Amino acid sequence: MQATPASSSTNSQGGTPGRKRNKVKSGCRTCKIRKVKCDETFPVCCRCLSTGRKCDGYGIWGGGTGALSANWHRQPCDVPNNRTATASPTLPYPALVSLAVASSAEQEHFQWFQDRTGIKMQGSFYSDFWSTLLLQASFGEPAIFHAVLSLSSVHKHGVLNSNRGGEDNGIHHKAEQFALHHYVEAIGHLKRHLGGGHSMSSCRIALITCVVFVSLEFLRGHFAAARVHLHNGLKLLRQTYSGPVSSLSAADEWIIEVFNRLAVCSQSPVFSCVKEAWQEIEQLLEDVFLLSRRAQQLQSDNTADHPSATLLAGQQRIREGLEQWLAKFEASTCPTRHPQPSVDPRPWPLVRCYHTMATIMTEVALRPGDEVVYDSHTGRFAHLIEISIELKKASSEWLSAPEHSGPHFDMSRSIIDLGWIPPLFYTATKCRVRRIRLQAIRLLESAPHREGIWDARILVRVARRVMELEENDVCTDDDDPISAFALDSRHREQDLALPTVPESRRIREVVISFSDESERMVTLQVTYSPGRQLEESIIID
């Protein structure tokens, strides 16, 4: 029996008094306003039709009763008599998903998408975008519908062809034609959403269709085309969701989530050259420097006892960037890859040194003034020394030149010239394990060259003086048993277990000033703690 508007109104007011209702994010707008459970049938809600109400659609494509009749240019489908909604004789209610598909081929491909493609695209993690949003949007917007059919065709042909173990030219041509036809149809319907002023509804439709296009191109192996689609989609995403997060609907969150996943998956798994690796690590270093300055400013202002949420988020973002960089680096330098004979392999471990240094700097960035925190990174300092030893063995002639002959690619605009002086000097002044810092100093001594403003001869003297001041002039000469090791030797476990410098003697900051009177004299200023400084002159031999 069909419910009358009056009886429906009584039910919508809550039924049993005091009964708690569960908040549902999905459903048509009409049911949300009435605060009743929506059956989420598409293109229009069966609950609305059965009560004689107008379904206002599901928001994403501006659908519902009115929008569907205006936008969906297809002949009405035959509907079984027992499911026909009498409240809207001109708009058939599709009892099954397949009723929204005009031809048997389209019906078959849409069913394949529901059963196979949508699940495949989700991967290992459940996605509301693929399981709910995309299916809903397909019924109300032709651009999305045709894009889904094209994607389903590509996926279905690929699966069936691999199962057959061979390629049938006739079947392949038919599948290609089907996919291409619906691809073009989707673009044609999408144009009206991209022209003129972009409403929120049009932007959502464009973004959803873009995700389907990106996935389609990935399946076809057209990675360049996929990245073009993704780049344009990310650009539109930033423009669309520039407002406060609180204003986002569940559908908006699903769209953002799927774009984030695609952005991660689309990143190149390897570096094409060492220059590309350096450029990425250079950007990460700049981010670390900025993070450290902000943390120092926060401490000097005494505005908070703990790092702000913004600083913590920035630190985590840099960590993730360093992890992604390392994964690409390891894939780029693995033994199974065969670099071009003309490519110099020596800069690769050098860039790895900078990654290790950047990792340590990131971890200590939010604890300015705490020198003890460096003790927890002894393993990373030791690893940096090991990389430097390998680099020296492979590039002794390259590193021992009297003057730095220039990098193997253009680094003139970099924040630091490519060389091992900065990482080794950082190790010598921040690692308080004597065996490691002394080996860093000796490695610097073995290559007395210059890298921009970094002069190894000056920094060796400075590093030794810092070491003497911190260790109180005890056991600093090379005759000490601890100092008796070969330059290219690896550290022993007992070397790392020795007592380190007390916190009260640790130097926080080292400032080097060059003298205008003599090129052989520099002024060294060290800071132990605020108000506790030491300044002295050093003569360079």
Coordinates of C-alpha atoms in Angstrom, one line a residue:
M1 CA 0.0 0.0 0.0
Q2 CA 1.3 3.4 -1.0
A3 CA 1.9 5.7 1.9
T4 CA 0.1 9.1 1.9
P5 CA 1.9 12.3 2.5
A6 CA 0.2 12.7 5.8
S7 CA 1.2 9.3 7.1
S8 CA 4.7 9.8 5.8
S9 CA 4.9 13.1 7.6
T10 CA 4.0 11.4 10.9
N11 CA 6.8 8.9 10.4
S12 CA 9.3 11.5 9.6
Q13 CA 8.8 13.3 12.8
G14 CA 10.5 10.5 14.7
G15 CA 8.2 7.5 15.4
T16 CA 8.8 6.5 18.9
P17 CA 9.4 9.5 21.2
G18 CA 12.9 9.8 22.6
R19 CA 14.4 7.3 20.2
K20 CA 18.0 8.1 19.3
R21 CA 18.7 8.4 15.6
N22 CA 22.0 7.5 13.9
K23 CA 23.5 10.3 11.9
V24 CA 24.0 9.1 8.3
K25 CA 26.3 11.0 5.9
S26 CA 25.0 9.4 2.7
G27 CA 21.5 9.6 1.2
C28 CA 19.5 12.1 -0.8
R29 CA 19.0 15.7 0.4
T30 CA 15.3 15.2 0.9
C31 CA 15.7 12.3 3.3
K32 CA 18.5 14.1 5.1
I33 CA 16.2 17.1 5.7
R34 CA 13.4 14.8 6.8
K35 CA 15.9 12.9 9.0
V36 CA 14.8 9.5 7.7
K37 CA 16.9 6.7 6.4
C38 CA 17.3 6.9 2.6
D39 CA 17.4 3.7 0.5
E40 CA 20.0 5.4 -1.7
T41 CA 18.5 4.1 -4.9
F42 CA 19.5 5.9 -8.1
P43 CA 18.9 8.1 -9.9
V44 CA 16.1 9.0 -7.5
C45 CA 15.3 7.8 -4.0
C46 CA 12.5 5.1 -3.9
R47 CA 11.4 6.4 -0.5
C48 CA 10.8 9.9 -2.0
L49 CA 9.0 8.5 -5.0
S50 CA 6.8 6.2 -2.9
T51 CA 5.6 9.2 -0.8
G52 CA 5.0 11.5 -3.7
R53 CA 8.0 13.7 -2.9
K54 CA 10.5 15.2 -5.2
C55 CA 14.0 13.7 -4.7
D56 CA 16.6 16.5 -4.5
G57 CA 19.4 14.1 -5.5
Y58 CA 22.7 13.4 -3.9
G59 CA 24.5 16.7 -4.1
I60 CA 27.6 15.7 -6.0
W61 CA 26.1 15.9 -9.5
G62 CA 23.2 18.1 -8.7
G63 CA 20.9 15.2 -9.6
G64 CA 17.6 14.1 -8.4
T65 CA 14.3 14.1 -10.2
G66 CA 14.7 17.5 -12.1
A67 CA 18.3 17.3 -13.0
L68 CA 18.1 13.7 -14.2
S69 CA 15.3 14.5 -16.7
A70 CA 17.3 17.5 -17.9
N71 CA 20.8 16.0 -18.3
W72 CA 20.3 12.3 -19.1
H73 CA 19.6 12.2 -22.8
R74 CA 18.6 8.5 -23.1
Q75 CA 15.4 6.8 -24.1
P76 CA 13.4 5.6 -21.1
C77 CA 14.0 2.0 -20.2
D78 CA 11.3 -0.6 -19.8
V79 CA 10.5 -1.1 -16.1
P80 CA 8.7 -4.1 -14.6
N81 CA 5.1 -3.2 -13.7
N82 CA 5.5 -4.2 -10.1
R83 CA 8.4 -1.7 -9.6
T84 CA 7.0 1.3 -11.5
A85 CA 6.5 4.4 -9.3
T86 CA 3.1 5.9 -9.9
A87 CA 4.1 9.2 -8.4
S88 CA 6.2 10.1 -11.4
P89 CA 4.9 8.5 -14.6
T90 CA 7.4 10.3 -16.9
L91 CA 10.5 9.2 -15.0
P92 CA 10.9 5.4 -14.7
Y93 CA 12.5 4.1 -11.5
P94 CA 15.4 1.7 -12.2
A95 CA 15.0 -1.3 -10.0
L96 CA 18.5 -2.6 -11.0
V97 CA 21.7 -1.0 -12.0
S98 CA 21.6 -2.5 -15.5
L99 CA 18.3 -0.6 -16.2
A100 CA 20.3 2.6 -16.5
V101 CA 22.3 1.2 -19.4
A102 CA 20.8 1.5 -22.8
S103 CA 22.6 -1.3 -24.7
S104 CA 23.5 -4.8 -23.8
A105 CA 27.2 -4.1 -24.3
E106 CA 27.0 -1.1 -21.9
Q107 CA 25.0 -3.1 -19.4
E108 CA 27.7 -5.9 -19.6
H109 CA 30.6 -3.4 -19.1
F110 CA 28.9 -1.6 -16.3
Q111 CA 28.3 -4.8 -14.5
W112 CA 31.9 -5.8 -15.0
F113 CA 32.9 -2.5 -13.4
Q114 CA 30.8 -3.2 -10.4
D115 CA 32.0 -6.7 -9.9
R116 CA 35.7 -6.4 -11.0
T117 CA 37.1 -3.0 -12.0
G118 CA 35.9 -1.0 -9.0
I119 CA 37.3 -3.6 -6.6
K120 CA 40.6 -3.8 -8.5
M121 CA 41.0 0.0 -8.4
Q122 CA 40.7 0.0 -4.6
G123 CA 43.8 -2.1 -4.2
S124 CA 44.5 -3.3 -0.6
F125 CA 42.6 -0.5 1.1
Y126 CA 38.8 0.0 1.1
S127 CA 37.8 3.2 -0.8
D128 CA 34.5 4.9 -0.5
F129 CA 35.3 6.7 -3.7
W130 CA 35.4 3.5 -5.8
S131 CA 32.8 1.5 -3.8
T132 CA 30.1 4.2 -3.4
L133 CA 30.7 7.6 -4.8
L134 CA 31.7 6.7 -8.3
L135 CA 28.8 4.3 -8.7
Q136 CA 26.3 6.8 -7.5
A137 CA 27.7 9.6 -9.7
S138 CA 27.6 7.3 -12.8
F139 CA 23.8 7.3 -12.7
G140 CA 23.3 11.0 -12.6
E141 CA 26.1 12.4 -14.8
P142 CA 26.8 11.2 -18.4
A143 CA 30.4 12.3 -18.3
I144 CA 31.2 10.0 -15.4
F145 CA 29.0 7.2 -16.8
H146 CA 30.9 7.1 -20.2
A147 CA 34.3 7.4 -18.5
V148 CA 33.4 4.4 -16.3
L149 CA 32.4 2.4 -19.3
S150 CA 35.7 3.2 -21.1
L151 CA 37.7 2.2 -18.0
S152 CA 35.7 -1.0 -17.6
S153 CA 36.4 -1.9 -21.2
V154 CA 40.1 -1.5 -20.9
H155 CA 40.2 -3.5 -17.7
K156 CA 38.0 -6.2 -19.0
H157 CA 39.9 -6.6 -22.3
G158 CA 43.2 -6.8 -20.4
V159 CA 41.9 -9.5 -18.0
L160 CA 40.2 -11.7 -20.6
N161 CA 43.1 -11.4 -23.0
S162 CA 45.6 -12.5 -20.4
N163 CA 43.4 -15.4 -19.5
R164 CA 43.2 -16.5 -23.1
G165 CA 47.0 -16.3 -23.4
G166 CA 46.9 -14.7 -26.8
E167 CA 45.7 -11.7 -28.7
D168 CA 42.7 -11.8 -31.0
N169 CA 42.9 -8.8 -33.4
G170 CA 39.2 -8.7 -34.0
I171 CA 38.4 -8.7 -30.3
H172 CA 41.1 -6.2 -29.6
H173 CA 39.9 -3.8 -32.2
K174 CA 36.3 -4.1 -31.0
A175 CA 37.4 -3.4 -27.4
E176 CA 39.5 -0.4 -28.4
Q177 CA 36.6 1.1 -30.4
F178 CA 34.2 0.7 -27.5
A179 CA 36.7 2.3 -25.0
L180 CA 37.5 5.1 -27.4
H181 CA 33.9 5.8 -28.2
H182 CA 32.9 6.2 -24.5
Y183 CA 36.2 8.1 -23.8
V184 CA 35.2 10.7 -26.4
E185 CA 31.6 10.8 -25.2
A186 CA 32.8 11.5 -21.6
I187 CA 35.0 14.4 -22.8
G188 CA 32.1 15.8 -24.8
H189 CA 29.8 15.8 -21.8
L190 CA 32.5 17.1 -19.6
K191 CA 33.1 20.3 -21.7
R192 CA 29.9 21.9 -20.4
H193 CA 31.2 21.6 -16.9
L194 CA 34.6 23.1 -17.7
G195 CA 33.3 26.1 -19.7
G196 CA 32.4 29.4 -18.1
G197 CA 32.1 29.7 -14.3
H198 CA 32.8 26.6 -12.4
S199 CA 30.1 25.6 -9.9
M200 CA 31.0 23.3 -7.0
S201 CA 28.8 20.6 -8.7
S202 CA 30.7 21.0 -12.0
C203 CA 34.1 20.8 -10.3
R204 CA 33.2 17.6 -8.5
I205 CA 32.0 16.0 -11.7
A206 CA 35.3 17.1 -13.4
L207 CA 37.4 15.7 -10.5
I208 CA 35.6 12.4 -10.4
T209 CA 35.9 12.0 -14.2
C210 CA 39.6 13.0 -14.0
V211 CA 40.2 10.1 -11.5
V212 CA 38.7 7.7 -13.9
F213 CA 40.8 9.0 -16.8
V214 CA 44.0 8.8 -14.8
S215 CA 43.2 5.2 -13.8
L216 CA 42.4 4.3 -17.4
E217 CA 45.7 5.7 -18.7
F218 CA 47.6 3.8 -16.0
L219 CA 45.9 0.6 -17.0
R220 CA 46.8 1.2 -20.6
G221 CA 50.4 1.9 -19.7
H222 CA 50.2 5.5 -20.9
F223 CA 52.0 7.0 -17.9
A224 CA 52.7 10.4 -19.5
A225 CA 49.1 10.9 -20.4
A226 CA 48.1 9.8 -16.9
R227 CA 50.4 12.3 -15.3
V228 CA 49.0 15.1 -17.5
H229 CA 45.4 14.2 -16.3
L230 CA 46.6 14.0 -12.7
H231 CA 48.5 17.3 -12.9
N232 CA 45.4 19.1 -14.2
G233 CA 43.2 17.3 -11.6
L234 CA 45.4 18.3 -8.7
K235 CA 45.4 21.9 -9.9
L236 CA 41.6 21.9 -10.0
L237 CA 41.5 20.2 -6.6
R238 CA 43.5 23.0 -5.0
Q239 CA 41.3 25.6 -6.5
T240 CA 38.1 23.8 -5.5
Y241 CA 38.9 22.9 -1.9
S242 CA 40.7 26.1 -0.8
G243 CA 38.1 26.8 1.9
P244 CA 38.0 25.6 5.5
V245 CA 38.1 21.8 6.1
S246 CA 35.0 21.9 8.2
S247 CA 32.9 22.8 5.1
L248 CA 33.8 19.6 3.3
S249 CA 31.2 16.9 2.8
A250 CA 31.9 13.2 2.9
A251 CA 32.0 13.1 -0.9
D252 CA 34.6 15.9 -0.9
E253 CA 36.8 13.9 1.5
W254 CA 36.6 10.8 -0.6
I255 CA 37.6 12.8 -3.7
I256 CA 40.6 14.3 -1.9
E257 CA 41.6 10.9 -0.5
V258 CA 41.7 9.3 -3.9
F259 CA 43.7 12.1 -5.4
N260 CA 46.2 11.8 -2.6
R261 CA 46.6 8.1 -3.4
L262 CA 47.0 8.7 -7.1
A263 CA 49.6 11.4 -6.4
V264 CA 51.7 9.0 -4.4
C265 CA 51.4 6.2 -6.9
S266 CA 52.3 8.5 -9.8
Q267 CA 55.7 9.5 -8.5
S268 CA 58.6 8.3 -10.5
P269 CA 60.1 5.2 -8.8
V270 CA 63.6 6.2 -9.7
F271 CA 65.8 9.3 -10.3
S272 CA 66.6 9.8 -14.0
C273 CA 70.0 11.3 -13.0
V274 CA 72.0 12.4 -10.0
K275 CA 71.0 16.0 -10.7
E276 CA 67.4 15.2 -10.1
A277 CA 68.3 13.4 -6.9
W278 CA 70.3 16.4 -5.7
Q279 CA 67.5 18.9 -6.6
E280 CA 65.0 17.0 -4.4
I281 CA 67.4 16.7 -1.5
E282 CA 68.3 20.4 -1.8
Q283 CA 64.6 21.3 -1.5
L284 CA 64.3 19.1 1.6
L285 CA 67.4 20.7 3.1
E286 CA 65.9 24.2 2.6
D287 CA 62.7 23.0 4.3
V288 CA 64.8 21.7 7.2
F289 CA 66.6 25.0 7.6
L290 CA 63.3 26.9 7.6
L291 CA 61.9 24.5 10.2
S292 CA 64.9 24.9 12.4
R293 CA 64.7 28.7 12.2
R294 CA 61.1 28.7 13.2
A295 CA 61.7 26.4 16.1
Q296 CA 64.5 28.7 17.3
Q297 CA 62.3 31.7 17.0
L298 CA 59.6 30.0 19.0
Q299 CA 62.1 29.2 21.7
S300 CA 63.6 32.7 21.8
D301 CA 60.1 34.2 22.1
N302 CA 59.2 31.9 25.0
T303 CA 55.7 31.6 23.5
A304 CA 55.3 27.9 24.2
D305 CA 57.0 25.0 26.0
H306 CA 56.4 22.5 23.2
P307 CA 56.5 22.7 19.4
S308 CA 53.4 23.9 17.8
A309 CA 51.2 21.6 15.8
T310 CA 52.3 23.4 12.6
L311 CA 56.0 22.7 13.4
L312 CA 55.3 19.1 14.2
A313 CA 53.3 18.7 10.9
G314 CA 56.2 20.3 9.0
Q315 CA 58.7 17.9 10.6
Q316 CA 56.5 14.9 9.7
R317 CA 56.2 16.1 6.1
I318 CA 60.0 16.4 5.7
R319 CA 60.4 13.0 7.2
E320 CA 58.0 11.5 4.7
G321 CA 59.9 13.4 1.9
L322 CA 63.2 11.9 3.1
E323 CA 61.7 8.4 3.2
Q324 CA 60.4 8.7 -0.3
W325 CA 63.7 10.1 -1.5
L326 CA 65.6 7.2 0.0
A327 CA 63.3 4.7 -1.7
K328 CA 63.8 6.3 -5.1
F329 CA 67.6 6.5 -4.4
E330 CA 67.9 2.8 -3.6
A331 CA 65.8 1.9 -6.7
S332 CA 68.0 4.1 -8.8
T333 CA 71.3 2.7 -7.6
C334 CA 70.4 -1.0 -7.2
P335 CA 72.7 -3.5 -8.9
T336 CA 70.0 -4.6 -11.4
R337 CA 70.0 -1.2 -13.0
H338 CA 72.5 -0.6 -15.7
P339 CA 73.4 3.1 -15.9
Q340 CA 74.7 4.6 -19.1
P341 CA 78.5 4.2 -19.5
S342 CA 78.9 8.0 -19.8
V343 CA 77.3 8.7 -16.4
D344 CA 79.7 9.2 -13.6
P345 CA 78.6 7.0 -10.7
R346 CA 80.7 8.8 -8.0
P347 CA 78.2 11.6 -7.1
W348 CA 75.6 9.1 -6.0
P349 CA 77.1 8.2 -2.6
L350 CA 77.9 11.9 -2.1
V351 CA 74.2 12.8 -2.4
R352 CA 73.4 10.0 0.0
C353 CA 75.7 11.7 2.5
Y354 CA 73.5 14.8 2.3
H355 CA 70.4 12.7 2.8
T356 CA 71.9 11.2 6.0
M357 CA 72.8 14.7 7.3
A358 CA 69.3 16.1 6.4
T359 CA 67.7 13.2 8.3
I360 CA 69.7 14.0 11.5
M361 CA 68.9 17.7 11.1
T362 CA 65.2 17.0 10.7
E363 CA 65.0 14.9 13.8
V364 CA 66.8 17.5 16.0
A365 CA 65.2 20.6 14.4
L366 CA 62.5 21.0 17.1
R367 CA 64.9 20.7 20.0
P368 CA 67.1 23.8 19.6
G369 CA 69.8 24.1 22.2
D370 CA 69.6 20.4 23.1
E371 CA 73.0 19.0 22.2
V372 CA 72.4 15.6 23.9
V373 CA 69.8 14.7 21.3
Y374 CA 72.6 14.1 18.8
D375 CA 73.7 11.1 20.8
S376 CA 70.7 9.2 19.6
H377 CA 71.9 9.5 16.0
T378 CA 75.3 8.0 16.4
G379 CA 74.4 5.2 14.0
R380 CA 73.5 7.7 11.3
F381 CA 76.8 9.6 11.9
A382 CA 78.7 6.3 11.6
H383 CA 76.8 5.5 8.4
L384 CA 77.8 8.9 7.0
I385 CA 81.5 8.1 7.6
E386 CA 81.1 4.7 6.0
I387 CA 79.7 6.3 2.8
S388 CA 82.5 8.9 2.8
I389 CA 85.1 6.1 3.0
E390 CA 83.5 4.4 0.0
L391 CA 83.5 7.7 -1.8
K392 CA 87.1 8.3 -1.1
K393 CA 88.1 4.8 -2.3
A394 CA 86.2 5.3 -5.6
S395 CA 87.2 9.0 -6.1
S396 CA 90.5 9.7 -4.4
E397 CA 91.8 11.6 -7.4
W398 CA 88.5 13.6 -7.7
L399 CA 88.5 14.6 -4.0
S400 CA 92.2 15.2 -3.5
A401 CA 92.6 18.0 -6.1
P402 CA 94.2 21.2 -4.7
E403 CA 91.2 23.2 -5.9
H404 CA 87.7 21.9 -6.5
S405 CA 87.5 21.5 -10.2
G406 CA 83.8 22.0 -10.3
P407 CA 80.9 19.6 -10.0
H408 CA 80.0 17.2 -12.8
F409 CA 76.8 19.1 -13.4
D410 CA 75.7 22.6 -13.0
M411 CA 75.4 23.3 -9.3
S412 CA 76.2 27.0 -9.4
R413 CA 72.7 28.0 -8.1
S414 CA 72.6 25.4 -5.3
I415 CA 72.6 26.5 -1.7
I416 CA 75.8 24.5 -1.2
D417 CA 78.2 23.2 -3.8
L418 CA 78.2 19.4 -4.2
G419 CA 81.0 18.1 -2.0
W420 CA 81.6 16.1 1.1
I421 CA 82.9 19.0 3.3
P422 CA 79.5 20.1 4.8
P423 CA 78.4 16.6 5.9
L424 CA 81.9 15.8 7.3
F425 CA 82.2 19.1 9.2
Y426 CA 78.6 18.6 10.6
T427 CA 79.7 15.2 11.8
A428 CA 82.9 16.5 13.4
T429 CA 81.1 19.2 15.4
K430 CA 77.9 17.5 16.3
C431 CA 78.8 13.9 16.9
R432 CA 80.5 13.5 20.3
V433 CA 81.7 9.9 19.8
R434 CA 85.4 10.6 19.6
R435 CA 86.2 7.8 17.1
I436 CA 83.6 9.0 14.6
R437 CA 84.3 12.8 14.8
L438 CA 88.1 12.2 14.6
Q439 CA 87.7 10.1 11.5
A440 CA 85.5 12.9 10.0
I441 CA 88.3 15.4 10.6
R442 CA 90.9 13.1 9.1
L443 CA 88.8 12.6 6.0
L444 CA 88.6 16.3 5.6
E445 CA 92.4 16.6 6.0
S446 CA 92.9 14.0 3.3
A447 CA 91.2 16.2 0.7
P448 CA 92.3 19.9 1.3
H449 CA 90.2 21.4 -1.4
R450 CA 87.6 24.2 -1.5
E451 CA 83.9 23.9 -2.3
G452 CA 82.6 27.4 -2.7
I453 CA 83.1 29.2 0.7
W454 CA 83.9 25.8 2.3
D455 CA 87.6 25.5 2.7
A456 CA 88.7 22.2 4.1
R457 CA 91.9 23.5 5.6
I458 CA 90.0 26.1 7.7
L459 CA 87.3 23.7 8.8
V460 CA 89.8 21.1 9.9
R461 CA 91.4 23.6 12.2
V462 CA 88.0 24.7 13.5
A463 CA 86.7 21.2 14.0
R464 CA 89.8 20.2 15.9
R465 CA 89.5 23.3 18.1
V466 CA 85.9 22.5 18.9
M467 CA 86.8 19.0 19.8
E468 CA 89.6 20.2 22.1
L469 CA 87.3 22.6 23.9
E470 CA 84.6 20.1 24.4
E471 CA 86.9 17.3 25.5
N472 CA 88.9 19.7 27.7
D473 CA 92.2 19.1 25.9
V474 CA 92.2 15.5 27.0
C475 CA 93.3 12.7 24.6
T476 CA 93.2 14.8 21.4
D477 CA 96.6 13.9 19.9
D478 CA 96.9 11.2 17.4
D479 CA 99.3 9.2 19.7
D480 CA 96.3 8.3 21.9
P481 CA 95.3 4.6 21.5
I482 CA 91.8 5.6 20.6
S483 CA 93.2 7.6 17.7
A484 CA 95.2 4.7 16.3
F485 CA 93.1 3.6 13.4
A486 CA 93.5 3.5 9.6
L487 CA 91.7 6.2 7.7
D488 CA 89.6 3.8 5.7
S489 CA 88.8 1.4 8.7
R490 CA 85.3 0.9 10.0
H491 CA 84.5 1.6 13.6
R492 CA 84.2 -1.2 16.2
E493 CA 81.4 -1.6 18.7
Q494 CA 83.6 -0.7 21.6
D495 CA 84.5 2.6 19.8
L496 CA 80.8 3.7 20.1
A497 CA 80.4 2.6 23.7
L498 CA 83.0 5.1 25.1
P499 CA 81.7 8.0 27.3
T500 CA 80.8 11.1 25.3
V501 CA 81.2 14.8 26.1
P502 CA 79.2 16.1 29.2
E503 CA 76.3 18.3 28.3
S504 CA 77.8 21.3 30.1
R505 CA 80.8 21.3 27.8
R506 CA 79.0 20.9 24.5
I507 CA 79.1 23.7 22.0
R508 CA 75.7 24.7 20.5
E509 CA 76.8 27.1 17.8
V510 CA 80.0 27.7 15.8
V511 CA 80.5 31.0 14.0
I512 CA 83.5 31.6 11.7
S513 CA 84.5 35.1 10.7
F514 CA 87.1 35.8 8.1
S515 CA 89.7 38.6 8.7
D516 CA 90.1 41.5 6.4
E517 CA 93.7 41.9 7.4
S518 CA 95.0 38.4 6.7
E519 CA 93.7 35.5 4.6
R520 CA 95.4 33.1 7.1
M521 CA 93.4 34.3 10.1
V522 CA 89.8 33.5 11.1
T523 CA 87.9 34.4 14.2
L524 CA 86.1 31.5 15.9
Q525 CA 83.1 32.2 18.2
V526 CA 81.5 29.3 20.0
T527 CA 78.4 29.4 22.1
Y528 CA 77.9 26.9 24.9
S529 CA 74.6 28.4 26.2
P530 CA 72.9 31.8 26.1
G531 CA 75.4 34.3 27.6
R532 CA 78.2 31.8 27.7
Q533 CA 80.5 32.3 24.7
L534 CA 84.1 32.1 23.7
E535 CA 85.9 33.9 21.0
E536 CA 89.5 33.4 19.7
S537 CA 91.6 33.8 16.6
I538 CA 93.0 30.8 14.6
I539 CA 96.0 31.0 12.3
I540 CA 95.7 28.8 9.2
D541 CA 99.0 27.2 8.3

